[in-house]
Short mmCIF file of C-alpha atoms in Angstrom, two decimals:
data_model
loop_
_atom_site.label_atom_id
_atom_site.label_comp_id
_atom_site.label_asym_id
_atom_site.label_seq_id
_atom_site.Cartn_x
_atom_site.Cartn_y
_atom_site.Cartn_z
CA GLY A 206 -5.05 95.05 -23.42
CA ASP A 207 -5.99 98.63 -24.14
CA SER A 208 -6.50 100.95 -21.17
CA VAL A 209 -7.07 104.58 -20.22
CA THR A 210 -5.69 106.23 -17.10
CA GLN A 211 -7.04 109.37 -15.46
CA THR A 212 -4.90 110.10 -12.46
CA GLU A 213 -7.07 112.66 -10.68
CA GLY A 214 -10.33 111.58 -9.14
CA LEU A 215 -11.29 115.09 -8.06
CA VAL A 216 -10.07 118.46 -9.29
CA THR A 217 -11.29 121.57 -7.45
CA LEU A 218 -10.71 124.97 -9.05
CA THR A 219 -11.67 128.57 -8.59
CA GLU A 220 -13.67 130.11 -11.41
CA GLY A 221 -11.43 131.78 -13.98
CA LEU A 222 -8.41 129.56 -13.41
CA PRO A 223 -7.14 127.23 -16.14
CA VAL A 224 -8.27 123.63 -16.33
CA MET A 225 -6.12 120.63 -17.14
CA LEU A 226 -7.41 117.09 -16.75
CA ASN A 227 -4.91 114.33 -17.43
CA CYS A 228 -5.46 111.35 -19.68
CA THR A 229 -2.93 108.76 -20.81
CA TYR A 230 -3.58 105.55 -22.66
CA GLN A 231 -2.15 102.23 -23.73
CA SER A 232 -3.14 100.74 -27.04
CA THR A 233 -1.81 98.23 -29.52
CA TYR A 234 -3.08 100.39 -32.39
CA SER A 235 -3.33 104.12 -33.05
CA PRO A 236 -6.70 104.76 -31.46
CA PHE A 237 -9.12 107.63 -31.54
CA LEU A 238 -9.37 109.35 -28.17
CA PHE A 239 -12.45 111.00 -26.74
CA TRP A 240 -13.54 113.17 -23.86
CA TYR A 241 -17.06 112.69 -22.55
CA VAL A 242 -18.70 115.01 -20.02
CA GLN A 243 -21.48 114.01 -17.63
CA HIS A 244 -23.35 116.68 -15.71
CA LEU A 245 -25.35 115.76 -12.62
CA ASN A 246 -28.36 113.59 -13.49
CA GLU A 247 -27.54 113.74 -17.18
CA ALA A 248 -26.22 111.25 -19.72
CA PRO A 249 -22.52 111.25 -20.67
CA LYS A 250 -22.10 113.40 -23.80
CA LEU A 251 -19.27 113.61 -26.28
CA LEU A 252 -17.16 116.72 -25.69
CA LEU A 253 -14.14 116.17 -27.96
CA LYS A 254 -12.70 113.63 -30.33
CA SER A 255 -9.13 113.39 -31.61
CA PHE A 256 -8.45 113.88 -35.29
CA THR A 257 -6.31 111.70 -37.51
CA ASP A 258 -4.45 114.69 -38.96
CA ASN A 259 -3.19 116.07 -35.64
CA LYS A 260 -5.61 119.00 -35.66
CA ARG A 261 -6.58 120.12 -32.20
CA PRO A 262 -10.27 119.58 -31.47
CA GLU A 263 -12.06 122.34 -29.60
CA HIS A 264 -15.54 122.62 -28.13
CA GLN A 265 -17.09 124.97 -25.59
CA GLY A 266 -13.67 126.43 -24.85
CA PHE A 267 -12.14 123.02 -24.16
CA HIS A 268 -9.36 121.58 -26.26
CA ALA A 269 -7.15 118.52 -26.22
CA THR A 270 -4.09 117.48 -28.20
CA LEU A 271 -3.28 113.88 -28.99
CA HIS A 272 0.39 113.25 -28.34
CA LYS A 273 1.27 109.81 -29.63
CA SER A 274 4.82 110.05 -28.33
CA SER A 275 3.58 110.30 -24.75
CA SER A 276 0.26 108.49 -25.31
CA SER A 277 -1.64 111.41 -23.85
CA PHE A 278 -4.81 113.37 -24.58
CA HIS A 279 -5.06 115.91 -21.78
CA LEU A 280 -8.14 118.15 -21.62
CA GLN A 281 -7.53 121.87 -21.21
CA LYS A 282 -9.46 125.10 -20.90
CA SER A 283 -8.00 128.54 -20.33
CA SER A 284 -10.63 129.74 -17.86
CA ALA A 285 -12.96 127.55 -15.81
CA GLN A 286 -16.64 128.43 -15.48
CA LEU A 287 -19.05 127.35 -12.77
CA SER A 288 -21.04 125.43 -15.40
CA ASP A 289 -17.99 123.29 -16.18
CA SER A 290 -18.51 121.40 -12.93
CA ALA A 291 -19.13 117.82 -14.06
CA LEU A 292 -17.62 114.35 -14.38
CA TYR A 293 -15.18 114.04 -17.28
CA TYR A 294 -14.31 110.71 -18.87
CA CYS A 295 -11.44 110.05 -21.23
CA ALA A 296 -12.01 107.10 -23.57
CA LEU A 297 -10.46 105.35 -26.53
CA ARG A 298 -12.02 103.39 -29.33
CA ASP A 299 -10.68 99.90 -29.54
CA TYR A 300 -10.10 99.09 -33.21
CA GLY A 301 -9.09 95.60 -32.29
CA SER A 302 -12.71 94.76 -31.69
CA SER A 303 -15.68 94.58 -33.95
CA GLY A 304 -18.08 97.45 -33.59
CA ASN A 305 -17.57 100.63 -31.67
CA LYS A 306 -16.31 99.47 -28.30
CA LEU A 307 -15.15 102.36 -26.08
CA ILE A 308 -12.72 101.85 -23.22
CA PHE A 309 -13.15 104.43 -20.47
CA GLY A 310 -10.97 105.89 -17.78
CA ILE A 311 -12.30 106.09 -14.24
CA GLY A 312 -13.36 109.71 -14.68
CA THR A 313 -12.33 113.00 -13.09
CA LEU A 314 -14.83 115.06 -11.15
CA LEU A 315 -14.24 118.75 -11.83
CA SER A 316 -15.63 121.10 -9.20
CA VAL A 317 -15.46 124.81 -10.02
CA LYS A 318 -16.05 127.20 -7.11
CA PRO A 319 -16.81 130.94 -7.22
CA GLY B 166 -29.76 116.60 -29.63
CA PRO B 167 -30.39 112.90 -30.07
CA LYS B 168 -31.41 111.13 -26.88
CA VAL B 169 -31.19 107.61 -25.60
CA LEU B 170 -33.90 106.92 -23.03
CA GLN B 171 -33.52 104.34 -20.29
CA ILE B 172 -36.39 102.99 -18.27
CA PRO B 173 -36.53 102.77 -15.30
CA SER B 174 -33.95 105.13 -13.79
CA HIS B 175 -33.79 103.05 -10.62
CA GLN B 176 -34.66 99.43 -9.92
CA ILE B 177 -34.42 97.42 -6.73
CA ILE B 178 -34.70 93.67 -7.06
CA ASP B 179 -34.35 90.65 -4.84
CA MET B 180 -31.34 88.44 -5.48
CA GLY B 181 -32.26 85.53 -7.72
CA GLN B 182 -35.11 87.33 -9.46
CA MET B 183 -35.11 88.34 -13.10
CA VAL B 184 -34.76 91.95 -14.20
CA THR B 185 -35.11 93.60 -17.59
CA LEU B 186 -33.54 96.96 -18.28
CA ASN B 187 -35.09 98.86 -21.16
CA CYS B 188 -33.44 101.23 -23.58
CA ASP B 189 -35.02 103.34 -26.29
CA PRO B 190 -32.08 104.14 -28.61
CA VAL B 191 -31.79 107.08 -30.98
CA SER B 192 -34.10 106.66 -33.93
CA ASN B 193 -32.39 105.13 -36.98
CA HIS B 194 -29.34 104.05 -35.02
CA LEU B 195 -28.11 100.57 -35.87
CA TYR B 196 -25.52 99.76 -33.21
CA PHE B 197 -26.45 99.29 -29.57
CA TYR B 198 -24.36 98.87 -26.45
CA TRP B 199 -24.56 98.21 -22.74
CA TYR B 200 -21.97 99.41 -20.26
CA LYS B 201 -21.78 98.66 -16.53
CA GLN B 202 -20.46 101.03 -13.89
CA ILE B 203 -19.95 99.88 -10.33
CA LEU B 204 -19.83 102.76 -7.83
CA GLY B 205 -16.41 104.40 -7.85
CA GLN B 206 -15.18 102.48 -10.89
CA GLN B 207 -15.10 103.19 -14.61
CA MET B 208 -17.77 102.38 -17.13
CA GLU B 209 -16.98 98.97 -18.57
CA PHE B 210 -18.15 97.53 -21.86
CA LEU B 211 -20.60 94.65 -21.60
CA VAL B 212 -21.88 93.97 -25.09
CA ASN B 213 -22.61 95.43 -28.50
CA PHE B 214 -25.43 94.45 -30.80
CA TYR B 215 -26.01 94.94 -34.51
CA ASN B 216 -28.43 93.56 -37.03
CA GLY B 217 -30.15 91.42 -34.43
CA LYS B 218 -26.96 89.81 -33.19
CA VAL B 219 -24.39 90.17 -30.44
CA MET B 220 -21.18 91.31 -32.11
CA GLU B 221 -18.90 91.27 -29.13
CA LYS B 222 -19.23 90.71 -25.40
CA SER B 223 -16.84 91.15 -22.53
CA LYS B 224 -16.07 88.73 -19.72
CA LEU B 225 -18.48 90.78 -17.57
CA PHE B 226 -21.34 89.61 -19.80
CA LYS B 227 -22.13 86.48 -17.82
CA ASP B 228 -24.27 83.60 -19.01
CA GLN B 229 -27.10 85.05 -16.93
CA PHE B 230 -27.16 88.12 -19.20
CA SER B 231 -28.98 88.39 -22.49
CA VAL B 232 -29.84 91.19 -24.92
CA GLU B 233 -32.40 91.58 -27.63
CA ARG B 234 -34.29 94.14 -29.65
CA PRO B 235 -37.46 92.50 -30.86
CA ASP B 236 -39.05 94.17 -33.88
CA GLY B 237 -37.24 97.46 -33.50
CA SER B 238 -38.68 98.16 -30.08
CA TYR B 239 -36.69 98.59 -26.89
CA PHE B 240 -33.16 97.28 -26.71
CA THR B 241 -33.19 95.23 -23.52
CA LEU B 242 -30.70 93.77 -21.10
CA LYS B 243 -32.08 90.86 -19.12
CA ILE B 244 -30.38 89.38 -16.09
CA GLN B 245 -31.72 86.04 -14.89
CA PRO B 246 -31.06 85.25 -12.11
CA THR B 247 -29.64 88.39 -10.54
CA ALA B 248 -26.73 88.31 -8.07
CA LEU B 249 -25.54 90.86 -5.52
CA GLU B 250 -22.54 91.75 -7.70
CA ASP B 251 -24.90 92.85 -10.47
CA SER B 252 -25.66 96.00 -8.48
CA ALA B 253 -24.39 98.87 -10.64
CA VAL B 254 -25.46 101.60 -13.02
CA TYR B 255 -26.12 100.22 -16.48
CA PHE B 256 -25.70 102.61 -19.39
CA CYS B 257 -27.26 101.99 -22.76
CA ALA B 258 -25.77 103.62 -25.85
CA SER B 259 -26.35 103.69 -29.59
CA SER B 260 -24.64 104.87 -32.75
CA SER B 261 -25.52 105.13 -36.43
CA GLY B 262 -22.47 103.20 -37.57
CA GLN B 263 -18.97 102.05 -36.82
CA GLY B 264 -16.85 105.13 -36.21
CA ALA B 265 -19.94 107.29 -35.60
CA GLU B 266 -20.59 109.19 -32.40
CA VAL B 267 -21.91 107.06 -29.58
CA PHE B 268 -24.84 108.52 -27.64
CA PHE B 269 -25.48 107.42 -24.08
CA GLY B 270 -28.56 107.27 -21.87
CA LYS B 271 -28.65 108.52 -18.28
CA GLY B 272 -28.30 105.01 -16.94
CA THR B 273 -30.41 102.67 -14.82
CA ARG B 274 -29.26 102.19 -11.24
CA LEU B 275 -29.84 98.54 -10.37
CA THR B 276 -29.71 97.49 -6.75
CA VAL B 277 -29.84 93.78 -5.97
CA VAL B 278 -30.71 93.05 -2.35
#
């Protein structure tokens, strides 16, 4: 079945350094990929969504590129900010199902230190 | 932005008792979902619901689980009877349509003792 893999459970960075959170996936189809961000005591919110035309989505300084050849959708940012500290989930939409089922990775906790 | 509200945020219940988790989805949304997250594991799909019916459910959606949204009120997840392995955070979500953005609530932490 479809799956999403996030290899790092915890990433600790110094403010100002670049961010890269890994996400790879397995899917029978060509899925849409998503990044959700969850700050402490908040609901998970959509950060980025892949496009069908290979454009690179960007939001709040974050970007991600869908590489079908390597089945990856890594999240990147050139310079980490303290406010980026949060839990980040990579997810794919399973088109094999009815409705909008999302399949999530385990999440990566990003901790940005001064 | 649009918000999904979940009530309560925490619930402790004795094993074998019934529990109902309530979700107030985004107004005018038509698709509703429940996800379950056991501590340290990923969020896993339980069920989706549209037009008064369950569209799809996972193997985690045991016979003891049920969902409904009577008369456009709360979208509820009922567990009867509860078991220790039901302890988890349950996230409710909603969307306006297939392919539309899915909005999540903050989750209800259920502890079965």
